Amino acid sequence: MDAVRSSYADMLHDKDRNEKYYQGIRAAVHRVKESGERAIVLDIGTGTGLLSMMAVTAGADFCYAIEVFKPMADVAETIVKKNGFSDKIKIINKHSTEVTVGPDGDMQCRANILITELFDTELIGEGALPSYEHAHLHLVQEKWEAVPHRATIYAQVVESMRMWSWNKLLPFSVQSEAGNCEKNIVPFPEMESCPGAPCVHDIQLNQVAQRDFKPLSEVLSMFRIDFSKAVSSSPASHTVHFEPVTSGKAQVILSWWDIDMDPDGTIKCTMEPHWIQQSPQDVPWRDHWMQCVYFLPDEESVEQGECLSLTAHHDDYCLWFSIQKNRNEEGGKDVSLERPICRCEAHMLWNRPRFGELNDQQRMDQYIQALKKVLKADSVCLCVSDGSLLPVLAHCLGAEQIFTVENSLVSHHLMEKIFKANHLGDAIKVIEKRPELLNSADLENKKVSILIGEPFFTTSLLPWHNLYFWYARTAVEGHLNNNATILPQSASLHVVIVEFKDLWRIRSPCGSCEGFDVSMMDEMIKLSLNFRESQEAEPHPLWEYPCKSLSAPKEAMRFDFRQTVPEQSISSEGSMKLVRNGKCHGAVLWMEYHLTEDITVSTGLLQTSDEQDYCQWSPHRKQAVYFFNSVLESEVELACPSEIEYSICFNPKTGDIGMQFKSMV
């Protein structure tokens, strides 16, 4: 189970990566053999053992394969044995920095070929630099071959309000019911100047429409790391001078990398997005390596043709960027090596999709319209959601008194700072408690007339986890007046059958790999799939993963928040007719919240697809994907089955939803 959760199937299915690794390994083994030496390989982060088996297949004399993750090391041991490589590959279940060399050590001698796959989307985020540094000092010979041989980091400066909205809370306005008063809501100053979260935002950048950003620079080659030489994990900065290609606001840095598998750079594996590549239609899909979005601390107005500098900073695990204006040697900003750290607390509570959700004016307008329908001048509101702006909306629309429950100290502090910045500190009372612990004194002995929520909770992974709102509503039943309004009044679980363009690969047997015995790769996938638990959905942000709907969407279950949580399970059975041919990769499930009788907010499907187009999904929440094992394995074009049967059950004792799907002819 743990092996599959690590998404090894995705890497094994990356044909471009596998073929180029094999070409680079084969060339490195050939160069060592040609010099008259035995080829001794060190494979750090072997995973399934694929690269080690490639090395032995290419003629290596022996391979030391290091894997720190015990479940994966066990899988690698099994795979190596099943494919007959046990005599030439030794699996070492340790961190590479703990490996010893010598007659009684883990390795009998130092290696002269270093093979690694220590990279994440940011290149260095999995500790590649410290691992290389240690290996060069202690595990490889004085001269060694490295596969990959080098890596290059690229960057492009862009203006993008869509991406900028993933990092800052933007001002917005609320108009009163009468329309004669408008309140402007602003973030507090500390949030505006905050450098943001210290971690990269990695996404499928190819799914961001080019109309959503404006390039302000050419693609800049920031720096290279040569893995065949000593590598340092010490903090460093690399500056590149450039002139903007157009004027605008520098807000975001898009970044990616490529690796050369050989010294001549003839075997290249690149992560560059489609608009950079000469043949965009041939861009390989992968999910283990994507592209990076970095946010500048402040947006910087730049003019076409002026002299600027972009600096890439890094420590042993993280990258970040800064821009300097080169008006003169003393006039630029200080180039600091200090890693960005959130000072405002917002980035500790809200992730990037949550910022985008809070900045979605169309979504905000739906809540405003719903609140206008239910609020009265004497309304006493209680909000139950993590870090929600609904209390602000309720106040601006005229509620008499508002209480908001925040489960954590961080969210308590954050919301108080937002309320204070907008002079609402006395109008909205923040209660740092779980809803079930509320007492009358917390609510100043008042009965709640309107209970509101988005719902959104930071601990939620799958769409139905936000049904915690229903449990909270049940817990505060005694604090509600007899005619209390619940907003949203209900929620519904929806499902659609889909064909994925690419996401199916993470759960599929792999294909061929030129020049390499693919039978061992298929064996690895089969072993990995055996670890996968059945009847369990996975959260995925489907706006990044195109798919086509093969059925019409269907409401499978409804939850009435006007009533308390029932003691008995809620079950639903039915079938979904397939309206077009395709490969049934799985079912997608999501929640829709019915704020009032006529206002609904969807966290999933926004538009179904036709024969040519892909579905459109909410970009702010992850949807649940249930992969079909049987259909996935066969991948037969469907003239039949004509329907998919489903059975879904909500267990109120656990809050979990179980499901089963099967085909019908």
XYZ file of C-alpha atoms in Angstrom, residues 17-658:
642
model
C 12.321 9.351 -18.670
C 12.955 5.607 -18.742
C 14.355 5.505 -22.249
C 16.688 8.429 -21.666
C 17.902 7.053 -18.360
C 18.662 3.759 -20.071
C 20.493 5.486 -22.931
C 22.553 7.515 -20.455
C 23.333 4.469 -18.275
C 24.316 2.366 -21.274
C 26.643 5.119 -22.534
C 28.246 5.559 -19.071
C 28.833 1.800 -18.666
C 30.364 1.712 -22.146
C 32.773 4.565 -21.334
C 33.929 2.857 -18.124
C 34.354 -0.514 -19.823
C 36.220 1.087 -22.692
C 38.777 2.456 -20.197
C 39.466 -1.093 -19.005
C 37.750 -0.803 -15.606
C 34.998 -2.828 -14.007
C 31.690 -0.923 -13.945
C 30.623 -0.584 -10.296
C 27.340 1.294 -9.980
C 25.873 3.196 -7.044
C 22.129 3.806 -7.461
C 20.849 6.265 -4.817
C 17.087 6.246 -4.378
C 16.570 3.066 -6.383
C 12.819 2.869 -5.759
C 11.630 -0.239 -7.599
C 15.190 -1.109 -8.665
C 14.509 -0.139 -12.280
C 17.687 1.906 -12.864
C 19.864 -0.737 -11.217
C 18.435 -3.417 -13.491
C 19.008 -1.113 -16.451
C 22.657 -0.810 -15.401
C 23.175 -4.578 -15.150
C 21.354 -5.087 -18.449
C 23.739 -2.522 -19.984
C 26.756 -4.539 -18.775
C 27.577 -3.202 -15.296
C 29.545 -5.687 -13.179
C 27.782 -4.893 -9.899
C 25.281 -2.422 -8.532
C 24.659 -1.131 -4.997
C 21.026 0.032 -4.890
C 20.138 2.286 -1.935
C 16.517 2.823 -0.861
C 15.666 4.387 2.517
C 11.901 3.717 2.312
C 11.479 0.230 3.802
C 8.271 -0.826 1.982
C 9.824 0.195 -1.333
C 13.136 -1.493 -0.539
C 11.211 -4.716 0.099
C 9.421 -4.354 -3.253
C 12.760 -3.702 -4.996
C 14.247 -6.814 -3.365
C 11.352 -8.903 -4.689
C 11.513 -7.407 -8.182
C 15.289 -7.840 -8.465
C 14.988 -11.469 -7.366
C 12.059 -12.261 -9.690
C 13.986 -10.882 -12.654
C 17.182 -12.830 -11.881
C 19.475 -9.975 -10.853
C 20.114 -10.901 -7.215
C 23.711 -11.903 -7.889
C 24.584 -8.489 -9.316
C 22.373 -6.074 -7.377
C 22.481 -5.493 -3.624
C 19.544 -3.604 -2.102
C 20.630 -1.458 0.853
C 17.782 -0.205 3.045
C 19.471 2.916 4.425
C 19.808 6.598 3.782
C 22.809 7.067 1.484
C 24.556 9.210 4.110
C 24.539 6.192 6.461
C 26.084 3.758 3.962
C 29.579 2.482 4.771
C 32.348 1.253 2.441
C 34.885 -1.464 3.221
C 35.260 -5.233 3.790
C 32.642 -5.172 6.553
C 30.610 -2.296 5.124
C 27.473 -2.040 3.015
C 29.629 -1.576 -0.098
C 32.802 -3.561 -0.679
C 34.359 -0.744 -2.703
C 33.576 2.712 -4.013
C 31.569 3.036 -7.227
C 32.713 4.606 -10.466
C 29.233 5.171 -11.888
C 26.726 7.210 -9.865
C 23.097 6.846 -10.896
C 20.443 8.864 -9.097
C 16.777 9.779 -9.271
C 16.670 12.089 -6.270
C 14.766 14.847 -8.002
C 11.388 16.403 -7.404
C 9.611 19.137 -9.340
C 11.921 21.700 -7.709
C 14.960 19.470 -8.510
C 16.544 19.782 -5.052
C 13.508 19.423 -2.774
C 14.157 15.760 -1.926
C 17.646 16.468 -0.616
C 19.596 15.854 -3.820
C 22.390 18.299 -2.916
C 23.332 16.832 0.514
C 23.096 13.308 -0.922
C 25.397 14.156 -3.836
C 27.784 15.991 -1.545
C 28.123 12.966 0.743
C 28.374 10.482 -2.128
C 31.191 12.407 -3.775
C 33.140 12.474 -0.523
C 32.528 8.918 0.690
C 30.925 6.583 -1.837
C 32.419 7.153 -5.294
C 35.930 6.992 -6.688
C 38.096 10.011 -7.439
C 36.827 10.008 -11.018
C 33.298 8.884 -11.727
C 30.572 8.906 -14.334
C 27.235 10.432 -13.343
C 23.814 9.692 -14.794
C 22.323 12.218 -15.121
C 25.439 14.219 -15.888
C 24.107 17.727 -15.220
C 20.939 19.716 -14.546
C 19.965 23.223 -15.646
C 17.398 25.443 -13.868
C 15.333 27.817 -16.038
C 13.035 30.705 -15.125
C 10.616 33.108 -16.794
C 9.215 36.277 -15.236
C 5.480 36.729 -15.823
C 2.520 38.879 -14.879
C -0.499 36.798 -13.916
C -3.407 37.939 -11.793
C -4.717 34.388 -11.726
C -1.514 32.985 -10.232
C -0.965 36.072 -8.067
C -4.363 35.376 -6.517
C -2.937 32.071 -5.250
C -0.579 33.912 -2.896
C -2.248 37.125 -1.704
C -5.671 38.019 -0.362
C -6.891 40.662 -2.793
C -9.220 43.536 -1.829
C -12.905 43.118 -2.672
C -16.093 45.094 -2.171
C -19.510 44.205 -0.738
C -22.594 46.192 -1.638
C -25.468 46.452 0.826
C -28.925 45.008 0.118
C -30.261 48.477 -0.702
C -27.307 49.126 -2.985
C -26.603 52.512 -1.424
C -23.562 51.482 0.583
C -20.410 49.726 -0.516
C -17.812 48.344 1.893
C -14.270 47.717 0.684
C -12.573 44.771 2.389
C -8.776 44.857 2.443
C -6.032 42.547 3.749
C -3.976 43.761 6.677
C -0.586 45.383 5.846
C 1.506 42.497 7.179
C -0.200 40.135 4.726
C 0.419 42.437 1.761
C 4.174 42.558 2.442
C 4.530 38.912 3.486
C 6.924 36.893 1.262
C 4.547 33.926 1.497
C 5.007 30.240 2.112
C 8.549 28.872 1.930
C 7.518 25.941 -0.292
C 7.202 25.872 -4.053
C 3.814 25.627 -5.762
C 4.201 22.723 -8.172
C 1.493 22.311 -10.795
C 0.821 20.997 -14.289
C 1.716 24.334 -15.855
C 0.634 23.094 -19.293
C -2.965 23.270 -18.042
C -2.762 27.001 -17.280
C -4.202 28.854 -20.272
C -1.688 31.172 -21.924
C -4.249 33.974 -21.725
C -3.886 33.781 -17.928
C -0.325 35.109 -17.891
C 1.892 37.565 -19.758
C 5.610 36.731 -20.152
C 7.782 39.699 -19.175
C 11.114 38.022 -19.935
C 12.601 35.465 -22.234
C 13.353 32.059 -20.739
C 16.454 32.589 -18.579
C 19.031 29.895 -17.839
C 19.667 30.527 -14.150
C 22.343 27.999 -13.163
C 23.688 24.489 -13.708
C 24.682 21.656 -11.403
C 27.353 19.268 -12.677
C 26.846 15.902 -10.985
C 30.151 14.507 -12.258
C 31.989 16.981 -10.017
C 31.830 17.800 -6.321
C 28.452 19.281 -5.378
C 27.920 21.649 -2.454
C 24.744 21.887 -0.392
C 25.742 25.304 0.987
C 23.400 28.254 0.323
C 24.143 30.103 -2.907
C 22.731 32.717 -5.291
C 22.864 32.917 -9.076
C 22.036 36.191 -10.847
C 21.100 36.691 -14.505
C 20.700 40.127 -16.118
C 17.814 40.642 -18.525
C 15.623 43.228 -20.210
C 11.830 42.831 -20.056
C 10.281 41.982 -23.430
C 7.223 44.058 -22.478
C 6.079 46.303 -19.638
C 3.969 44.969 -16.796
C 3.911 43.846 -13.181
C 6.461 41.181 -12.276
C 4.510 38.945 -9.925
C 5.396 35.330 -10.574
C 8.422 33.289 -11.615
C 7.732 30.162 -13.648
C 10.546 27.649 -13.363
C 11.507 24.202 -14.583
C 14.646 22.182 -15.256
C 16.176 19.728 -17.639
C 18.817 17.049 -17.206
C 21.522 15.896 -19.602
C 22.097 12.178 -19.257
C 25.510 12.358 -20.971
C 28.480 14.791 -20.966
C 27.770 15.933 -24.540
C 24.170 16.848 -23.817
C 22.801 14.653 -26.602
C 20.426 12.763 -24.271
C 18.168 15.366 -22.681
C 15.082 15.044 -20.506
C 13.234 18.346 -20.106
C 10.355 19.646 -18.004
C 9.798 22.762 -20.116
C 6.118 23.648 -20.721
C 4.492 23.214 -24.110
C 4.721 26.855 -25.215
C 8.519 26.650 -25.036
C 8.972 23.397 -26.951
C 9.352 23.221 -30.721
C 6.901 20.322 -30.970
C 4.236 21.059 -28.316
C 2.145 18.073 -29.390
C 4.995 15.727 -28.376
C 5.418 17.018 -24.820
C 5.606 13.947 -22.541
C 3.166 13.843 -19.644
C 4.441 13.181 -16.142
C 3.137 13.822 -12.676
C 6.228 13.109 -10.583
C 8.040 16.045 -12.243
C 5.952 19.091 -13.127
C 6.731 22.821 -13.206
C 7.211 25.371 -10.422
C 5.434 28.602 -9.604
C 7.311 30.993 -7.297
C 5.780 34.208 -5.983
C 7.786 37.397 -5.605
C 7.419 39.062 -2.172
C 5.878 42.128 -3.847
C 4.737 42.806 -7.371
C 7.302 44.936 -9.195
C 6.414 47.314 -12.055
C 8.895 46.830 -14.894
C 9.369 48.662 -18.177
C 10.285 47.132 -21.500
C 14.010 47.449 -22.170
C 15.110 48.486 -18.670
C 18.022 46.678 -17.032
C 16.952 44.117 -14.432
C 18.476 41.198 -12.584
C 16.752 37.987 -11.577
C 18.411 36.063 -8.765
C 17.779 32.413 -7.937
C 18.606 31.633 -4.316
C 18.830 28.173 -2.857
C 19.789 26.364 0.303
C 20.069 22.600 0.627
C 16.361 21.948 -0.034
C 14.585 25.055 -1.408
C 14.690 27.586 -4.237
C 13.317 31.135 -4.269
C 13.702 34.200 -6.487
C 14.101 37.963 -6.264
C 14.250 40.798 -8.799
C 16.579 43.772 -8.634
C 16.543 46.941 -10.715
C 20.031 47.834 -11.932
C 19.660 51.598 -11.966
C 23.100 51.821 -10.433
C 25.400 49.624 -8.390
C 24.160 51.024 -5.081
C 20.498 51.473 -5.959
C 19.417 47.856 -6.265
C 17.762 45.800 -3.581
C 19.844 43.751 -1.221
C 20.256 40.209 -2.535
C 19.494 38.162 0.560
C 19.963 34.457 1.075
C 17.289 34.330 3.751
C 14.603 31.805 2.841
C 11.089 33.353 2.592
C 9.029 32.595 5.682
C 5.396 33.515 6.250
C 5.082 36.331 8.791
C 1.365 37.038 8.447
C 0.116 33.521 9.352
C -2.246 33.437 6.343
C 0.090 31.159 4.386
C 0.233 28.828 7.367
C -3.559 28.437 7.306
C -4.505 28.796 3.634
C -2.892 26.827 0.848
C -2.629 28.193 -2.717
C -6.007 26.841 -3.929
C -7.664 28.321 -0.833
C -6.242 31.777 -1.611
C -7.637 31.376 -5.131
C -11.025 30.390 -3.737
C -11.204 33.394 -1.413
C -10.232 35.675 -4.309
C -12.861 34.224 -6.674
C -15.263 37.150 -7.013
C -17.908 35.119 -8.833
C -17.983 32.564 -6.011
C -18.018 35.352 -3.419
C -21.003 36.943 -5.162
C -22.965 33.688 -4.784
C -22.499 33.799 -1.017
C -23.385 37.501 -0.954
C -26.629 36.885 -2.843
C -27.516 33.942 -0.572
C -26.837 35.961 2.600
C -28.975 38.819 1.301
C -31.886 36.385 1.040
C -31.704 35.198 4.655
C -30.195 38.024 6.730
C -32.340 40.386 8.787
C -31.433 43.444 10.806
C -31.648 41.483 14.067
C -29.858 38.349 12.803
C -27.419 36.659 15.157
C -24.964 34.679 13.009
C -22.615 31.857 13.893
C -20.012 30.861 11.298
C -18.405 27.414 11.299
C -15.593 27.159 8.717
C -11.818 27.475 8.927
C -10.553 30.954 8.076
C -13.734 32.049 6.315
C -14.668 35.546 5.158
C -18.392 34.860 5.534
C -18.496 36.759 8.866
C -17.215 39.834 7.036
C -19.914 39.466 4.386
C -22.601 38.999 7.040
C -21.540 42.168 8.845
C -21.405 44.239 5.670
C -24.897 43.037 4.802
C -26.322 44.181 8.131
C -26.303 41.291 10.610
C -26.735 42.513 14.196
C -24.099 40.256 15.770
C -21.686 37.672 14.415
C -19.729 34.899 16.094
C -17.182 32.771 14.277
C -15.653 29.539 15.536
C -11.967 28.918 14.792
C -10.454 25.604 15.865
C -6.812 26.716 15.952
C -4.773 29.513 17.479
C -3.338 30.392 14.036
C -6.769 30.847 12.441
C -7.956 32.779 15.513
C -5.052 35.243 15.222
C -5.390 35.543 11.453
C -9.100 36.308 11.439
C -8.789 38.826 14.245
C -6.118 40.682 12.234
C -8.361 40.736 9.147
C -11.336 41.990 11.175
C -9.208 44.644 12.867
C -7.787 45.897 9.557
C -11.350 46.428 8.366
C -12.522 47.997 11.658
C -14.696 44.986 12.478
C -12.958 43.973 15.691
C -15.940 44.885 17.856
C -18.567 43.592 15.446
C -17.309 40.013 15.049
C -16.366 37.836 17.998
C -13.827 35.060 17.332
C -14.252 31.953 19.498
C -11.272 29.610 19.641
C -13.098 26.354 20.328
C -14.405 23.278 18.631
C -18.150 23.686 17.906
C -19.125 20.853 20.243
C -17.474 22.701 23.147
C -19.440 25.930 22.731
C -21.451 27.149 25.704
C -24.001 29.877 26.143
C -21.448 32.291 27.613
C -19.390 32.062 24.395
C -22.454 33.296 22.521
C -23.259 35.912 25.151
C -26.395 33.954 26.071
C -27.923 34.626 22.669
C -29.656 32.185 20.383
C -28.287 31.833 16.860
C -30.730 32.702 14.098
C -28.440 31.922 11.149
C -25.715 29.256 11.057
C -23.386 29.789 8.107
C -20.447 27.933 6.593
C -18.831 27.511 3.195
C -18.094 24.704 4.299
C -14.273 24.530 4.314
C -11.953 22.835 6.798
C -8.178 22.659 6.476
C -8.044 19.007 7.552
C -10.324 17.856 4.722
C -8.773 15.733 1.982
C -11.734 14.220 0.144
C -14.803 16.280 -0.833
C -17.131 14.722 1.770
C -14.729 15.457 4.631
C -16.209 18.960 4.695
C -19.429 17.333 5.928
C -17.856 18.100 9.285
C -20.094 21.169 9.001
C -23.086 18.847 9.425
C -21.621 17.402 12.615
C -20.864 20.914 13.883
C -24.428 21.945 13.067
C -25.656 18.958 15.087
C -23.360 19.838 18.001
C -24.689 23.413 18.251
C -28.354 22.389 17.951
C -29.049 23.644 21.478
C -27.720 27.114 20.623
C -30.038 27.614 17.627
C -33.404 29.278 17.878
C -36.486 27.368 16.756
C -36.559 28.858 13.272
C -32.832 29.080 12.674
C -31.661 29.250 9.060
C -28.850 26.913 7.996
C -26.681 28.132 5.115
C -25.924 26.046 3.166
C -29.211 24.288 3.738
C -28.016 21.036 2.152
C -25.288 19.364 0.145
C -25.299 16.734 -2.577
C -22.736 14.197 -3.722
C -22.378 13.950 -7.493
C -20.649 11.422 -9.732
C -19.632 11.168 -13.393
C -17.815 8.457 -15.369
C -14.717 9.750 -17.183
C -11.898 8.942 -19.551
C -8.664 10.632 -18.508
C -6.221 11.958 -21.024
C -3.222 11.112 -18.842
C -4.059 10.604 -15.163
C -4.913 6.926 -15.766
C -1.171 6.291 -16.143
C -0.610 6.449 -12.388
C -2.613 3.222 -11.998
C -1.814 1.463 -15.284
C 0.583 -1.279 -16.446
C 3.489 0.360 -18.266
C 4.313 0.091 -21.931
C 7.529 -0.453 -23.815
C 10.973 1.009 -23.274
C 13.247 1.061 -26.299
C 16.319 -1.143 -25.926
C 15.278 -2.478 -22.537
C 13.540 -5.673 -21.456
C 10.051 -4.352 -20.618
C 8.906 -7.554 -18.950
C 10.593 -6.498 -15.721
C 8.835 -3.122 -15.854
C 5.429 -4.772 -16.223
C 6.334 -7.013 -13.305
C 7.084 -3.948 -11.211
C 3.696 -2.400 -11.993
C 1.906 -5.641 -11.171
C 3.693 -5.920 -7.846
C 2.924 -2.300 -7.054
C -0.763 -2.638 -7.936
C -1.037 -5.587 -5.566
C -0.352 -3.168 -2.713
C -3.191 -0.851 -3.670
C -6.219 -0.918 -1.456
C -9.515 -1.405 -3.273
C -12.733 0.606 -3.068
C -10.963 3.802 -2.062
C -11.092 7.189 -3.764
C -8.116 9.525 -4.157
C -8.094 13.349 -4.102
C -6.875 15.044 -7.301
C -7.189 18.656 -8.579
C -8.804 17.734 -11.892
C -8.361 21.141 -13.518
C -4.764 19.964 -13.932
C -5.752 16.573 -15.392
C -7.946 16.721 -18.530
C -10.730 14.183 -18.856
C -13.848 13.581 -20.922
C -17.204 12.695 -19.430
C -18.555 9.357 -20.702
C -21.809 9.710 -18.778
C -24.046 12.543 -17.715
C -23.301 13.747 -14.171
C -25.679 12.387 -11.560
C -26.655 13.319 -8.022
C -25.983 10.199 -5.986
C -26.769 11.338 -2.455
C -28.142 14.366 -0.568
C -27.435 15.590 2.957
C -30.000 17.860 4.627
C -28.220 20.252 6.980
C -31.565 21.531 8.282
C -31.764 18.216 10.123
C -29.188 16.779 12.518
C -26.864 13.961 11.443
C -28.864 10.713 11.412
C -27.817 7.677 13.404
C -28.408 5.279 10.509
C -26.286 5.016 7.382
C -27.405 6.665 4.161
C -27.193 4.432 1.105
C -27.701 5.039 -2.576
C -27.726 2.663 -5.526
C -28.226 3.279 -9.197
C -26.716 3.117 -12.645
C -25.198 5.580 -15.069
C -25.679 5.229 -18.812
C -22.599 5.797 -20.949
C -23.449 8.416 -23.558
C -20.279 8.114 -25.634
C -17.559 5.587 -26.365
C -14.256 5.825 -24.573
C -12.056 4.151 -22.019
C -13.733 4.007 -18.635
C -10.841 4.913 -16.370
C -12.898 5.785 -13.324
C -15.583 7.769 -11.563
C -15.171 11.303 -10.264
C -17.127 12.456 -7.197
C -17.590 15.938 -5.770
C -19.847 17.978 -3.495
C -22.281 20.735 -4.358
C -23.557 23.046 -1.625
C -27.107 24.397 -1.881
C -26.922 27.736 -0.082
C -30.593 28.433 -0.693
C -33.271 26.858 -2.870
C -31.908 28.583 -5.975
C -28.196 29.247 -5.262
C -25.720 26.374 -5.484
C -21.924 26.408 -5.209
C -20.099 23.541 -6.894
C -16.699 22.267 -5.806
C -16.425 19.949 -8.799
C -17.744 19.751 -12.335
C -18.484 23.146 -13.863
C -19.095 21.984 -17.431
C -19.300 18.562 -19.058
C -17.435 17.745 -22.247
C -18.582 17.034 -25.762
C -16.781 14.774 -28.232
C -13.932 17.269 -28.650
C -13.637 19.169 -25.375
C -12.581 18.249 -21.863
C -14.589 18.771 -18.695
C -14.168 21.994 -16.751
C -13.543 21.622 -13.009
C -13.451 23.947 -10.050
C -9.795 24.950 -9.602
C -10.159 25.588 -5.859
C -10.888 22.116 -4.484
C -9.706 18.590 -5.145
C -12.182 16.100 -6.495
C -12.354 12.405 -5.578
C -11.251 9.891 -8.218
C -12.190 6.231 -7.988
C -10.139 4.227 -10.510
C -11.731 1.176 -12.100
C -9.290 -1.710 -11.814
C -10.989 -4.072 -14.272
C -11.551 -1.547 -17.035
C -8.150 0.010 -16.410
C -6.331 -3.257 -16.995
C -8.074 -4.079 -20.264
C -8.439 -0.549 -21.684
C -10.982 -1.780 -24.227
C -12.783 0.780 -26.371
C -16.322 0.692 -25.042
C -19.190 -0.165 -27.263
C -20.240 -1.934 -24.057
C -20.783 -1.996 -21.154
C -23.610 0.455 -21.722
C -24.050 1.293 -18.024
C -22.032 1.486 -14.828
C -23.770 0.439 -11.623
C -22.855 2.158 -8.374
C -23.460 1.589 -4.694
C -22.567 4.377 -2.253
C -22.909 4.379 1.527
C -22.356 7.215 4.024
C -21.447 6.027 7.520
C -22.470 8.752 10.023
C -20.378 7.195 12.797
C -17.120 7.718 10.867
C -18.092 10.371 8.317
C -16.649 8.136 5.572
C -18.215 7.234 2.263
C -17.727 3.764 0.798
